[in-house]
């Protein structure tokens, strides 16, 4: 039997497919661009030339591959220039229910899906593979990844460590409920690092960009103005009051996520006897960075509320919908669950329209560069 | 630019997903079982032990992976026994629109999707990757596949070499129209072999099971009784007469397939100066084999027409629907195209009910074992 059991996070409903994620997540490309300095440092610091074996790139939690596409095009260009004969394999990874057809369609079709010209059309000897397996397992063979990347994925926990009675997200949890989430996040961070250590070649590098809590206590949608998760929580509580959802469903609607702090990320590296250190990993660089909310920023300029409010809510919906939907009782018909989720987002949009200047989904991530010993 | 252009066969609509292919194609598992002797010969003839690098398995045209699953479980068991330390990677390949989520779901979920217990649950150090790229390109890096397998996929051509004015399938084509299909099939066979030669490790082996025409001129659905493609053709012609579909649509409804003969398969191996020979490939074994139609066979026993007719047509539909649907004018609304396709299959079912003993979809394949020089 494999050491790691099947992941618990594969849910009845995952994200919308068909490139939806890339289309509505304008902010993600900015976040990825914001990691270019670390990616450049990683690639520059690697011994790439003078070899003919495959150069393996890994993308953990890739979604439809649209947001990371330009980054990988740049990496392919750099590796090809330094080692013209090395085949390059881009290994995408996400949960089984991810829309891999959108990913392969974008990369292989003749027309430019997602407005992106596929690097497959411009580079020979480049291969694309996908693993539809949770990154809480080892998903690629040992020593097959030279450069691993992950953006806005590793804040998802391997499982929901219990319910949160007063909130929909661990950012609002207290006492033992908060402890359970912190403990799961600690365990999961180590699991992620150990599997990636196995997958990396000696001398390989990782750049991770992870939703987190910064030194000022800020996190996604909580950077001034109203807090996105508090607003969401208030709407769900109102839906309970109105008898639309049950108390049990409310408690069940919980993101299996945790926003780690710098200390959380550092922990396995700080202890010299840790398994992560023994596996040869070291943390070369870490810092938190903010990327503004492109929707809110545009609204501040245009004051066009009819553009801002629905687009803003769509972007939020693209990654939150499955959590809300799956929190509702499976005994409800799918259509009814869909209607309740629709109702939630329409109330959220009303909330945005009521106080538009208070809403912003600025991104707080920790950006880090990790190396495996040669 | 890559040497090979993007494939032309990716169509607006592909096969139904969600494991539909495996569920309705009972015959395919029998066909795959019928290839076990060649697979065993291939694996037995390989130098597997005493190594620690990855053992790569390739499945070309895998669909949802359900039909080949038992076969790969057996191969994994054999390789693991002979080389306990070798990581094993099962590389699935199909067109971008294939339902890879069904495949990864089956392999990774805890419940037994498709009634199959995933080999991932029983073997450690086994990884599953997918390539959503046409097998008319090189889809895996050079020398990464030890054993390649393909069942009931390589009869699909890389593109439709023109229309067929009097039939829906090349088996009914004549004159220059037939020549165009034969020529495309010849070219495509060589393309398939050369890409697989590049992907195979030295000493690697391929087992191919390909829909074909046997020495008695028999082929799928044409092994006595009425011919499936002639029946289909007659129904489409009737739909033209009735004004349901246009003459242009009828001509456009053409399977991009060709049923090769033994001579066709042998051609690139027979010529010592061929590129295929130069690439190191040799044909160790080839023969045509028949696998009966499980639906018709059961009907002969039970005489239960209400079970036979719809199940038989469902199985036909699982792989033919996209060709019929995509032959209809895109100017028709999707719903209308769907209705016409429904009408076709309901008329086919009436035809089966009228003369049930005449209908059978026995499978004619060529089975072959190919080796790459060490």
XYZ file of C-alpha atoms in Angstrom:
748
model
C 0.000 0.000 0.000
C 1.245 3.502 -0.719
C 2.411 5.327 2.388
C 0.029 8.216 1.822
C -3.670 7.548 1.624
C -5.794 9.090 -1.095
C -6.339 12.794 -0.458
C -9.502 13.905 1.250
C -9.850 17.195 -0.586
C -11.222 15.781 -3.840
C -14.740 17.039 -3.698
C -17.987 16.385 -5.489
C -17.631 19.579 -7.444
C -14.356 21.225 -8.352
C -13.748 24.457 -10.201
C -15.513 25.474 -13.382
C -13.564 24.280 -16.424
C -13.032 25.573 -19.929
C -10.354 28.085 -19.023
C -12.669 29.940 -16.633
C -9.987 30.116 -13.957
C -7.482 31.884 -16.198
C -10.030 34.208 -17.738
C -11.351 35.631 -14.482
C -8.144 35.590 -12.442
C -6.406 38.631 -13.856
C -4.623 39.127 -10.558
C -2.905 35.744 -10.734
C -0.793 36.666 -13.742
C 0.418 39.719 -11.842
C 1.267 37.558 -8.855
C 3.193 35.175 -11.079
C 5.018 38.064 -12.750
C 5.844 39.268 -9.280
C 7.753 36.027 -8.682
C 9.967 36.424 -11.776
C 12.979 37.656 -9.818
C 13.024 34.483 -7.717
C 12.447 32.273 -10.748
C 15.333 33.980 -12.537
C 17.560 33.524 -9.472
C 16.568 29.852 -9.361
C 17.270 29.141 -13.028
C 20.460 31.230 -13.070
C 21.700 29.310 -10.044
C 21.278 25.919 -11.645
C 23.807 23.864 -13.530
C 21.745 23.407 -16.699
C 24.180 23.227 -19.618
C 26.374 20.394 -20.837
C 23.749 17.736 -20.251
C 21.354 15.839 -22.460
C 18.874 14.360 -20.024
C 15.358 15.769 -19.687
C 14.934 19.114 -17.936
C 11.806 18.637 -15.841
C 9.551 21.527 -14.856
C 6.773 20.906 -12.317
C 3.685 23.055 -11.723
C 1.852 22.115 -8.532
C -1.794 23.157 -8.515
C -1.668 24.349 -12.109
C -5.435 24.701 -12.722
C -5.855 25.159 -16.505
C -2.241 26.214 -17.000
C -3.185 29.616 -18.364
C -1.799 31.821 -15.616
C 1.659 30.194 -15.532
C 2.017 29.894 -19.290
C 4.139 32.968 -19.956
C 6.430 32.094 -17.060
C 7.078 28.627 -18.460
C 7.620 30.047 -21.942
C 10.385 32.182 -20.463
C 11.931 29.256 -18.615
C 11.822 27.096 -21.751
C 13.576 29.855 -23.715
C 16.287 30.168 -21.062
C 16.899 26.437 -20.687
C 16.892 25.927 -24.456
C 19.462 28.690 -24.899
C 21.773 27.241 -22.254
C 21.265 23.556 -23.097
C 20.009 23.287 -26.700
C 19.872 19.481 -26.705
C 17.969 18.902 -23.487
C 14.398 17.751 -23.967
C 12.084 19.759 -21.718
C 9.075 18.240 -19.992
C 6.493 20.495 -18.363
C 4.690 18.426 -15.742
C 1.375 19.941 -14.664
C -0.278 18.778 -11.486
C -3.707 19.317 -9.996
C -6.574 17.322 -8.494
C -8.277 14.650 -10.623
C -11.307 16.852 -11.297
C -9.208 19.654 -12.766
C -10.062 20.497 -16.382
C -7.024 18.940 -18.057
C -8.772 19.164 -21.430
C -8.697 22.966 -21.173
C -4.987 22.740 -20.368
C -4.115 20.400 -23.237
C -6.444 22.296 -25.550
C -4.627 25.550 -24.845
C -1.238 23.926 -25.382
C -2.050 21.878 -28.495
C -4.744 23.557 -30.531
C -3.922 25.716 -33.478
C -5.956 28.683 -32.366
C -4.940 30.688 -29.348
C -7.136 29.493 -26.517
C -7.113 31.926 -23.576
C -5.399 34.498 -25.777
C -2.119 32.706 -25.211
C 0.151 31.432 -27.963
C 1.295 28.006 -26.808
C 5.000 27.498 -26.273
C 4.446 24.081 -27.884
C 4.040 25.886 -31.203
C 7.387 27.628 -30.923
C 9.673 25.059 -29.353
C 10.526 21.590 -30.548
C 11.485 18.795 -28.155
C 9.144 20.098 -25.441
C 6.633 17.659 -23.927
C 3.676 18.286 -21.709
C 2.449 15.783 -19.146
C -0.184 16.043 -16.462
C -0.626 14.362 -13.139
C -4.153 14.402 -11.750
C -3.059 13.429 -8.267
C -3.047 15.440 -5.036
C 0.266 17.160 -4.273
C -0.002 15.619 -0.812
C 1.415 12.524 -2.470
C 4.594 12.130 -4.440
C 3.173 12.795 -7.901
C 6.281 12.588 -10.102
C 9.066 9.996 -9.978
C 12.034 10.647 -7.723
C 14.636 13.043 -9.124
C 12.570 13.972 -12.179
C 11.955 17.678 -11.479
C 14.690 20.260 -12.002
C 12.525 23.275 -11.278
C 9.254 23.122 -9.368
C 6.795 25.982 -9.180
C 3.574 26.550 -7.331
C 1.450 29.673 -7.160
C -1.633 30.065 -4.967
C -2.222 26.390 -4.321
C -0.326 25.254 -1.243
C -2.638 27.031 1.218
C -5.186 24.267 0.551
C -4.945 21.665 3.307
C -4.921 17.926 2.668
C -8.121 17.591 4.649
C -10.529 19.608 6.763
C -9.311 19.194 10.364
C -12.773 19.533 11.853
C -15.436 22.192 11.604
C -15.291 25.853 12.522
C -18.387 26.716 14.518
C -18.317 30.508 14.140
C -16.768 31.164 10.728
C -16.286 29.858 7.208
C -12.489 30.181 7.230
C -9.655 29.473 9.656
C -8.867 33.220 9.705
C -11.929 33.527 11.963
C -11.357 30.360 14.014
C -10.614 30.413 17.730
C -9.334 28.145 20.502
C -9.104 24.447 19.799
C -10.668 24.836 16.373
C -7.886 27.225 15.367
C -5.290 24.889 16.886
C -6.570 22.016 14.767
C -6.125 24.060 11.601
C -2.680 25.310 12.610
C -1.598 21.784 13.413
C -2.890 20.414 10.091
C -1.128 23.241 8.246
C 2.147 22.415 10.007
C 1.879 18.736 9.122
C 0.830 19.491 5.537
C 3.701 21.923 4.958
C 6.159 19.226 5.949
C 4.394 16.656 3.735
C 4.535 19.022 0.759
C 8.237 19.709 1.280
C 9.226 16.068 1.724
C 7.421 14.905 -1.427
C 8.923 17.749 -3.437
C 12.371 16.946 -2.022
C 11.999 13.416 -3.369
C 10.881 14.663 -6.786
C 13.677 17.216 -7.166
C 16.961 16.293 -8.788
C 20.029 17.068 -6.658
C 20.645 20.781 -7.129
C 17.026 21.319 -8.182
C 15.051 24.349 -7.038
C 11.534 25.319 -6.046
C 9.784 28.671 -6.189
C 6.601 28.744 -4.133
C 4.116 31.584 -3.975
C 1.627 30.821 -1.214
C -1.393 32.677 0.149
C -0.426 33.642 3.677
C -0.664 36.116 6.520
C 1.954 38.888 6.461
C 3.831 40.655 9.250
C 0.980 43.172 9.568
C -1.607 40.401 9.896
C -2.982 41.070 6.428
C -4.248 38.301 4.148
C -6.340 37.885 0.993
C -9.290 40.277 0.978
C -8.238 41.709 4.324
C -5.876 44.550 3.516
C -7.984 47.501 4.618
C -11.700 48.033 4.045
C -14.001 45.122 4.843
C -12.636 41.594 5.148
C -13.769 39.284 2.355
C -14.113 36.260 4.609
C -15.950 38.224 7.303
C -18.354 39.560 4.683
C -18.905 36.042 3.354
C -19.404 34.713 6.857
C -21.982 37.391 7.636
C -23.958 36.541 4.487
C -23.979 32.820 5.290
C -25.132 33.580 8.848
C -27.922 35.707 7.404
C -28.912 32.797 5.134
C -29.156 30.642 8.273
C -31.337 33.255 9.982
C -33.578 33.352 6.938
C -33.913 29.561 6.965
C -32.286 29.183 3.532
C -29.463 27.006 4.854
C -29.344 24.929 8.015
C -27.023 25.548 10.939
C -25.354 22.239 10.122
C -24.671 23.332 6.560
C -23.221 26.624 7.774
C -20.788 24.788 10.019
C -19.953 22.504 7.118
C -19.135 25.395 4.783
C -15.462 25.735 5.675
C -12.480 26.321 3.458
C -9.852 23.595 3.972
C -7.212 26.328 3.901
C -4.738 27.945 6.239
C -2.807 31.172 5.805
C 0.610 30.469 7.258
C 2.952 33.126 8.657
C 6.688 33.561 8.042
C 7.335 31.566 11.229
C 5.122 28.727 10.002
C 7.030 28.539 6.724
C 10.396 28.708 8.465
C 9.722 26.055 11.095
C 10.868 22.906 9.257
C 13.984 24.684 7.970
C 14.963 26.153 11.356
C 15.295 22.817 13.100
C 18.588 21.221 11.923
C 17.337 17.752 12.796
C 14.078 18.064 10.839
C 13.203 15.591 8.095
C 13.059 18.501 5.661
C 16.659 19.431 6.413
C 17.677 15.788 6.242
C 16.051 15.602 2.809
C 18.506 18.253 1.659
C 16.172 21.220 1.335
C 17.223 24.726 2.329
C 15.322 27.992 2.192
C 17.328 30.533 0.207
C 14.858 33.383 0.355
C 11.460 34.197 1.817
C 9.386 37.364 2.014
C 5.766 38.440 1.913
C 4.589 40.643 -0.928
C 1.360 42.421 -1.809
C -0.202 42.516 -5.258
C -3.116 44.923 -5.528
C -6.584 43.907 -6.664
C -6.789 44.699 -10.395
C -10.588 44.905 -10.215
C -10.690 47.325 -7.305
C -7.802 49.353 -8.714
C -9.598 49.781 -12.015
C -12.798 50.750 -10.216
C -10.982 53.474 -8.262
C -10.117 54.969 -11.656
C -13.285 54.390 -13.649
C -15.941 54.443 -10.904
C -17.770 51.988 -13.179
C -19.631 49.948 -10.587
C -21.562 47.879 -13.134
C -18.290 46.537 -14.471
C -16.560 46.186 -11.129
C -19.133 44.418 -8.968
C -19.947 41.381 -11.167
C -16.357 40.860 -12.376
C -15.059 41.071 -8.821
C -17.587 38.520 -7.590
C -16.916 36.229 -10.576
C -13.233 36.161 -9.701
C -14.050 35.292 -6.082
C -16.506 32.661 -7.279
C -13.947 30.954 -9.527
C -12.081 29.450 -6.586
C -14.620 29.560 -3.746
C -17.721 28.087 -5.348
C -16.830 24.426 -4.837
C -16.305 24.926 -1.093
C -19.698 26.582 -0.658
C -21.495 24.111 -2.925
C -19.992 21.070 -1.244
C -20.821 22.421 2.213
C -24.519 22.205 1.391
C -26.321 18.978 2.168
C -26.017 16.332 -0.564
C -29.646 15.489 0.204
C -30.632 18.697 -1.587
C -31.038 18.323 -5.358
C -28.038 19.702 -7.271
C -30.225 22.442 -8.741
C -31.252 23.623 -5.284
C -27.649 23.712 -4.079
C -26.810 25.697 -7.190
C -29.595 28.191 -6.451
C -28.367 28.722 -2.882
C -24.828 29.335 -4.085
C -26.173 31.765 -6.700
C -28.060 33.551 -3.928
C -24.903 33.845 -1.833
C -22.928 35.460 -4.659
C -25.770 37.800 -5.607
C -25.926 38.983 -1.988
C -22.166 39.400 -2.018
C -22.495 41.516 -5.165
C -25.150 43.651 -3.456
C -22.723 44.109 -0.585
C -20.038 45.268 -3.039
C -22.475 47.655 -4.691
C -23.468 49.073 -1.310
C -19.921 50.012 -0.264
C -17.719 49.589 -3.356
C -14.733 51.467 -1.945
C -14.511 49.051 0.966
C -14.002 45.986 -1.259
C -10.667 44.841 -2.606
C -9.070 41.459 -3.015
C -5.436 42.418 -2.779
C -3.187 39.344 -2.691
C -0.885 38.605 0.207
C 1.557 35.811 -0.568
C 4.803 34.552 0.805
C 7.330 34.166 -2.008
C 10.138 31.728 -1.441
C 13.066 30.058 -3.128
C 14.079 26.597 -1.915
C 17.079 24.534 -3.035
C 17.894 20.873 -2.816
C 21.510 20.037 -2.020
C 23.643 18.927 -4.970
C 8.485 25.393 -35.023
C 7.824 21.730 -34.246
C 8.274 19.472 -37.251
C 4.746 18.099 -36.968
C 1.818 20.458 -37.174
C -1.047 20.212 -34.720
C -3.336 17.286 -35.495
C -6.476 17.852 -37.510
C -8.616 15.236 -35.808
C -9.454 17.209 -32.683
C -13.118 17.823 -33.199
C -15.778 20.029 -31.705
C -17.208 17.113 -29.808
C -15.269 14.127 -28.584
C -16.495 11.062 -26.751
C -18.821 11.146 -23.775
C -16.848 11.291 -20.539
C -17.356 10.025 -17.025
C -16.198 6.472 -17.732
C -18.907 5.946 -20.372
C -16.411 4.398 -22.777
C -15.323 1.693 -20.356
C -18.814 0.949 -19.115
C -20.362 0.272 -22.504
C -17.391 -1.319 -24.225
C -17.521 -4.780 -22.720
C -15.901 -6.191 -25.846
C -12.772 -4.086 -25.430
C -11.683 -5.825 -22.252
C -11.964 -9.139 -24.079
C -9.875 -7.783 -26.927
C -7.241 -6.575 -24.474
C -7.248 -9.938 -22.692
C -6.809 -11.505 -26.095
C -3.494 -9.656 -26.426
C -2.072 -10.999 -23.157
C 0.117 -13.617 -24.843
C 1.910 -10.939 -26.851
C 2.222 -8.646 -23.853
C 3.693 -11.500 -21.841
C 6.139 -12.293 -24.646
C 7.118 -8.624 -24.792
C 7.729 -8.244 -21.057
C 9.444 -11.634 -20.768
C 11.750 -10.681 -23.617
C 12.918 -7.489 -21.969
C 15.947 -6.885 -19.820
C 14.082 -5.397 -16.842
C 15.998 -6.364 -13.707
C 19.171 -4.956 -12.206
C 18.266 -1.355 -12.982
C 16.940 1.534 -10.992
C 15.769 3.993 -13.612
C 12.063 4.474 -14.313
C 10.200 1.726 -16.165
C 7.931 3.625 -18.557
C 4.644 2.223 -19.814
C 2.786 4.064 -22.585
C -0.876 3.710 -23.527
C -1.685 5.374 -26.850
C -5.351 6.251 -27.256
C -6.180 5.255 -23.688
C -9.659 6.825 -23.449
C -10.615 6.739 -19.738
C -8.057 4.036 -18.926
C -10.673 1.591 -17.726
C -10.308 -1.076 -20.377
C -6.521 -1.379 -20.091
C -6.407 -1.177 -16.313
C -6.168 -4.889 -15.524
C -3.483 -5.348 -18.145
C -1.331 -2.607 -16.614
C -1.897 -4.013 -13.143
C -0.424 -7.288 -14.396
C 2.520 -5.563 -16.014
C 3.209 -3.555 -12.853
C 3.171 -6.760 -10.801
C 5.605 -8.448 -13.184
C 8.015 -5.529 -13.411
C 7.919 -4.984 -9.657
C 8.724 -8.633 -9.039
C 11.678 -8.582 -11.410
C 12.996 -5.126 -10.517
C 11.699 -4.169 -7.056
C 13.464 -0.798 -6.973
C 12.415 0.562 -10.341
C 9.854 3.349 -10.176
C 7.073 2.688 -12.694
C 5.381 5.452 -14.663
C 2.188 4.728 -16.578
C 1.901 7.349 -19.308
C -1.595 7.653 -20.734
C -2.152 9.384 -24.040
C -5.245 10.579 -25.859
C -6.591 13.694 -27.587
C -6.932 16.919 -25.549
C -10.704 16.513 -25.244
C -10.417 13.081 -23.637
C -11.922 12.856 -20.149
C -8.688 12.755 -18.150
C -10.616 13.521 -14.975
C -12.404 10.170 -15.310
C -9.016 8.504 -15.745
C -7.378 10.186 -12.739
C -10.560 9.750 -10.733
C -10.518 6.017 -11.330
C -6.850 5.762 -10.433
C -6.865 8.021 -7.375
C -10.238 7.995 -5.696
C -10.976 5.791 -2.776
C -14.097 4.219 -4.182
C -13.816 1.826 -7.064
C -14.873 3.847 -10.064
C -15.703 1.616 -13.050
C -15.707 -1.411 -10.757
C -11.917 -1.453 -10.905
C -9.606 -1.365 -7.913
C -6.824 1.013 -8.862
C -3.317 -0.408 -9.033
C -2.260 2.881 -7.403
C -3.819 1.616 -4.193
C -1.773 -1.564 -4.162
C 1.629 -0.515 -5.445
C 3.971 2.100 -4.105
C 6.424 3.994 -6.319
C 4.015 3.945 -9.281
C 3.189 7.271 -10.960
C 0.530 8.124 -13.480
C 0.968 10.842 -16.080
C -1.174 11.845 -19.005
C -0.405 13.429 -22.322
C -3.350 15.108 -24.037
C -1.586 15.317 -27.364
C -2.274 13.478 -30.639
C -0.195 10.323 -31.115
C 0.652 11.709 -34.548
C 3.239 13.750 -32.698
C 6.001 12.567 -30.410
C 4.120 12.770 -27.124
C 6.703 11.477 -24.627
C 10.416 12.354 -24.419
C 12.862 10.252 -26.405
C 13.786 6.923 -24.822
C 11.257 7.213 -21.997
C 8.954 4.293 -22.843
C 9.982 0.703 -22.117
C 6.687 -0.856 -23.114
C 4.123 0.833 -25.340
C 0.595 -0.434 -25.816
C -2.299 0.617 -27.978
C -5.654 -1.047 -28.420
C -8.314 0.075 -30.893
C -6.950 3.543 -31.519
C -4.454 3.506 -34.379
C -7.114 3.025 -37.076
C -8.017 6.717 -36.598
C -6.259 8.769 -39.269
C -4.442 12.040 -38.551
C -6.868 13.847 -40.821
C -9.752 13.194 -43.209
C -8.159 12.858 -46.655
C -11.188 14.235 -48.488
C -14.833 13.234 -48.559
C -16.412 9.938 -49.548
C -19.326 10.628 -51.857
C -21.172 7.315 -51.560
C -20.489 6.086 -48.020
C -19.766 7.093 -44.439
C -16.627 4.959 -44.095
C -13.594 4.108 -46.208
C -14.744 0.461 -46.269
C -17.350 1.621 -48.831
C -15.087 4.040 -50.738
C -14.105 3.517 -54.375
C -11.620 4.788 -56.965
C -9.670 7.915 -56.141
C -11.546 8.446 -52.896
C -10.407 5.021 -51.677
C -6.873 5.740 -52.880
C -6.760 8.946 -50.833
C -7.685 7.028 -47.681
C -5.227 4.209 -48.378
C -2.466 6.721 -49.006
C -3.228 8.645 -45.808
C -3.273 5.371 -43.846
C 0.132 4.419 -45.267
C 1.632 7.782 -44.354
C 0.026 7.755 -40.893
C 1.255 4.251 -40.079
C 4.811 5.335 -40.760
C 4.342 8.505 -38.673
C 3.020 6.457 -35.757
C 5.929 4.025 -35.918
C 8.632 6.677 -36.196
C 7.349 8.671 -33.210
C 7.050 5.504 -31.134
C 10.564 4.458 -32.189
C 11.873 7.754 -30.809
C 9.963 7.316 -27.549
C 11.076 3.714 -26.943
C 14.208 2.930 -24.999
C 16.688 0.686 -26.857
C 15.328 -2.844 -26.410
C 11.841 -1.465 -25.724
C 8.752 -3.146 -27.117
C 5.312 -2.278 -28.463
C 2.131 -4.327 -28.555
C -0.457 -2.865 -30.916
C -4.005 -4.112 -31.371
C -5.517 -2.286 -34.333
C -8.920 -2.464 -36.023
C -8.242 -3.885 -39.464
C -9.390 -5.995 -42.381
C -8.499 -9.685 -42.125
C -7.481 -12.211 -44.764
C -11.158 -13.025 -45.415
C -12.006 -9.350 -45.939
C -13.854 -9.162 -42.615
C -13.795 -6.075 -40.407
C -15.697 -4.583 -37.463
C -19.421 -5.226 -37.775
C -18.906 -7.077 -41.033
C -18.324 -10.680 -40.063
C -21.513 -12.260 -41.448
C -25.038 -10.878 -41.258
C -25.524 -7.259 -42.212
C -22.573 -4.852 -42.291
C -22.685 -2.211 -39.575
C -21.283 0.540 -41.768
C -23.571 -0.365 -44.695
C -26.561 -0.278 -42.353
C -25.444 3.090 -41.001
C -24.885 4.393 -44.498
C -28.358 3.312 -45.601
C -29.947 5.102 -42.651
C -28.063 8.341 -43.363
C -29.089 8.142 -47.042
C -32.695 7.692 -45.940
C -32.335 10.778 -43.706
C -31.179 12.692 -46.802
C -34.189 11.421 -48.776
C -36.471 12.522 -45.970
C -34.906 15.987 -45.946
C -33.634 15.625 -42.350
C -29.987 16.092 -43.322
C -28.554 17.747 -46.417
C -26.577 15.980 -49.130
C -23.578 18.075 -48.092
C -23.853 16.904 -44.493
C -24.119 13.293 -45.618
C -20.887 13.608 -47.579
C -19.315 15.284 -44.563
C -20.262 12.430 -42.216
C -17.160 10.328 -42.760
C -15.062 8.407 -40.261
C -11.415 9.494 -40.451
C -10.464 5.820 -40.189
C -8.894 3.124 -42.307
C -8.863 -0.617 -41.762
C -5.433 -1.723 -42.848
C -4.578 -5.228 -44.080
C -1.627 -7.432 -43.118
C 0.219 -6.099 -46.173
C -0.411 -2.524 -45.112
C 1.019 -3.218 -41.663
C 4.017 -5.067 -43.080
C 4.987 -2.499 -45.709
C 7.360 -0.265 -43.692
C 9.051 -3.330 -42.156
C 9.501 -5.181 -45.464
C 11.587 -2.493 -47.095
C 15.116 -2.702 -45.564
C 15.823 0.915 -46.477
C 12.684 2.286 -44.849
C 12.897 4.942 -42.148
C 11.113 2.556 -39.800
C 13.832 -0.058 -40.220
C 16.492 2.613 -39.876
C 14.855 3.688 -36.612
C 15.560 0.190 -35.303
C 12.034 -1.216 -35.265
C 11.309 -4.818 -36.233
C 8.033 -6.684 -36.363
C 8.336 -9.828 -34.256
C 4.805 -11.098 -34.688
C 1.597 -10.174 -36.488
C -1.738 -11.899 -36.948
C -5.409 -11.058 -37.230
C -7.778 -12.302 -34.549
C -11.533 -12.249 -34.030
C -13.261 -11.451 -30.747
C -16.993 -12.106 -30.820
C -19.598 -9.492 -29.995
C -20.526 -9.960 -26.323
C -23.888 -8.288 -26.848
C -24.906 -10.444 -29.826
C -23.526 -13.585 -28.186
C -25.610 -12.978 -25.077
C -28.685 -12.307 -27.191
C -28.258 -15.612 -29.016
C -28.576 -17.235 -25.585
C -31.234 -15.121 -23.908
C -33.298 -13.944 -26.911
C -33.889 -10.834 -24.773
C -34.244 -8.241 -27.497
C -35.150 -5.407 -25.104
C -31.786 -5.807 -23.427
C -29.784 -6.446 -26.570
C -30.947 -3.713 -28.952
C -30.361 -0.603 -26.774
C -27.115 -1.870 -25.201
C -25.752 -2.809 -28.617
C -26.557 0.622 -30.031
C -25.136 2.363 -26.941
C -21.835 0.596 -27.455
C -21.766 1.647 -31.121
C -22.704 5.163 -30.107
C -19.865 5.469 -27.581
C -17.231 5.772 -30.297
C -19.215 6.837 -33.370
C -21.326 9.705 -32.052
C -18.711 12.438 -32.388
C -18.148 11.635 -36.071
C -21.847 11.839 -36.877
C -22.404 14.940 -34.760
C -19.439 16.786 -36.221
C -20.492 15.911 -39.777
C -23.674 17.939 -39.304
C -23.580 21.625 -40.187
C -22.268 23.859 -37.372
C -24.931 26.356 -38.479
C -27.538 24.084 -36.876
C -28.053 24.722 -33.145
C -26.332 22.108 -30.974
C -29.700 20.828 -29.793
C -30.837 20.218 -33.362
C -27.648 18.352 -34.214
C -28.200 16.285 -31.074
C -31.765 15.465 -32.143
C -30.626 14.291 -35.579
C -27.970 12.061 -34.036
C -30.582 10.687 -31.624
C -32.828 9.970 -34.608
C -30.050 8.107 -36.387
C -29.406 5.825 -33.406
C -33.107 5.212 -32.793
C -33.482 4.150 -36.432
C -30.427 1.944 -36.034
C -32.054 0.349 -33.006
C -35.249 -0.271 -35.008
C -33.091 -1.944 -37.631
C -31.579 -4.187 -34.939
C -35.030 -5.026 -33.592
C -36.272 -5.893 -37.085
C -33.543 -8.469 -37.798
C -31.719 -9.067 -34.500
C -29.920 -12.209 -35.654
C -28.250 -10.307 -38.477
C -26.526 -7.833 -36.144
C -23.201 -8.419 -34.455
C -20.203 -6.242 -33.814
C -17.490 -8.864 -33.721
C -14.046 -7.285 -33.525
C -11.397 -7.873 -36.152
C -7.988 -6.625 -35.107
C -4.428 -7.167 -36.116
C -2.319 -8.000 -33.074
C 1.381 -7.290 -33.318
C 4.579 -7.245 -31.319
C 7.268 -4.766 -32.347
C 10.776 -4.432 -30.906
C 13.311 -1.665 -30.967
C 16.936 -2.751 -31.388
C 19.014 -2.746 -28.213
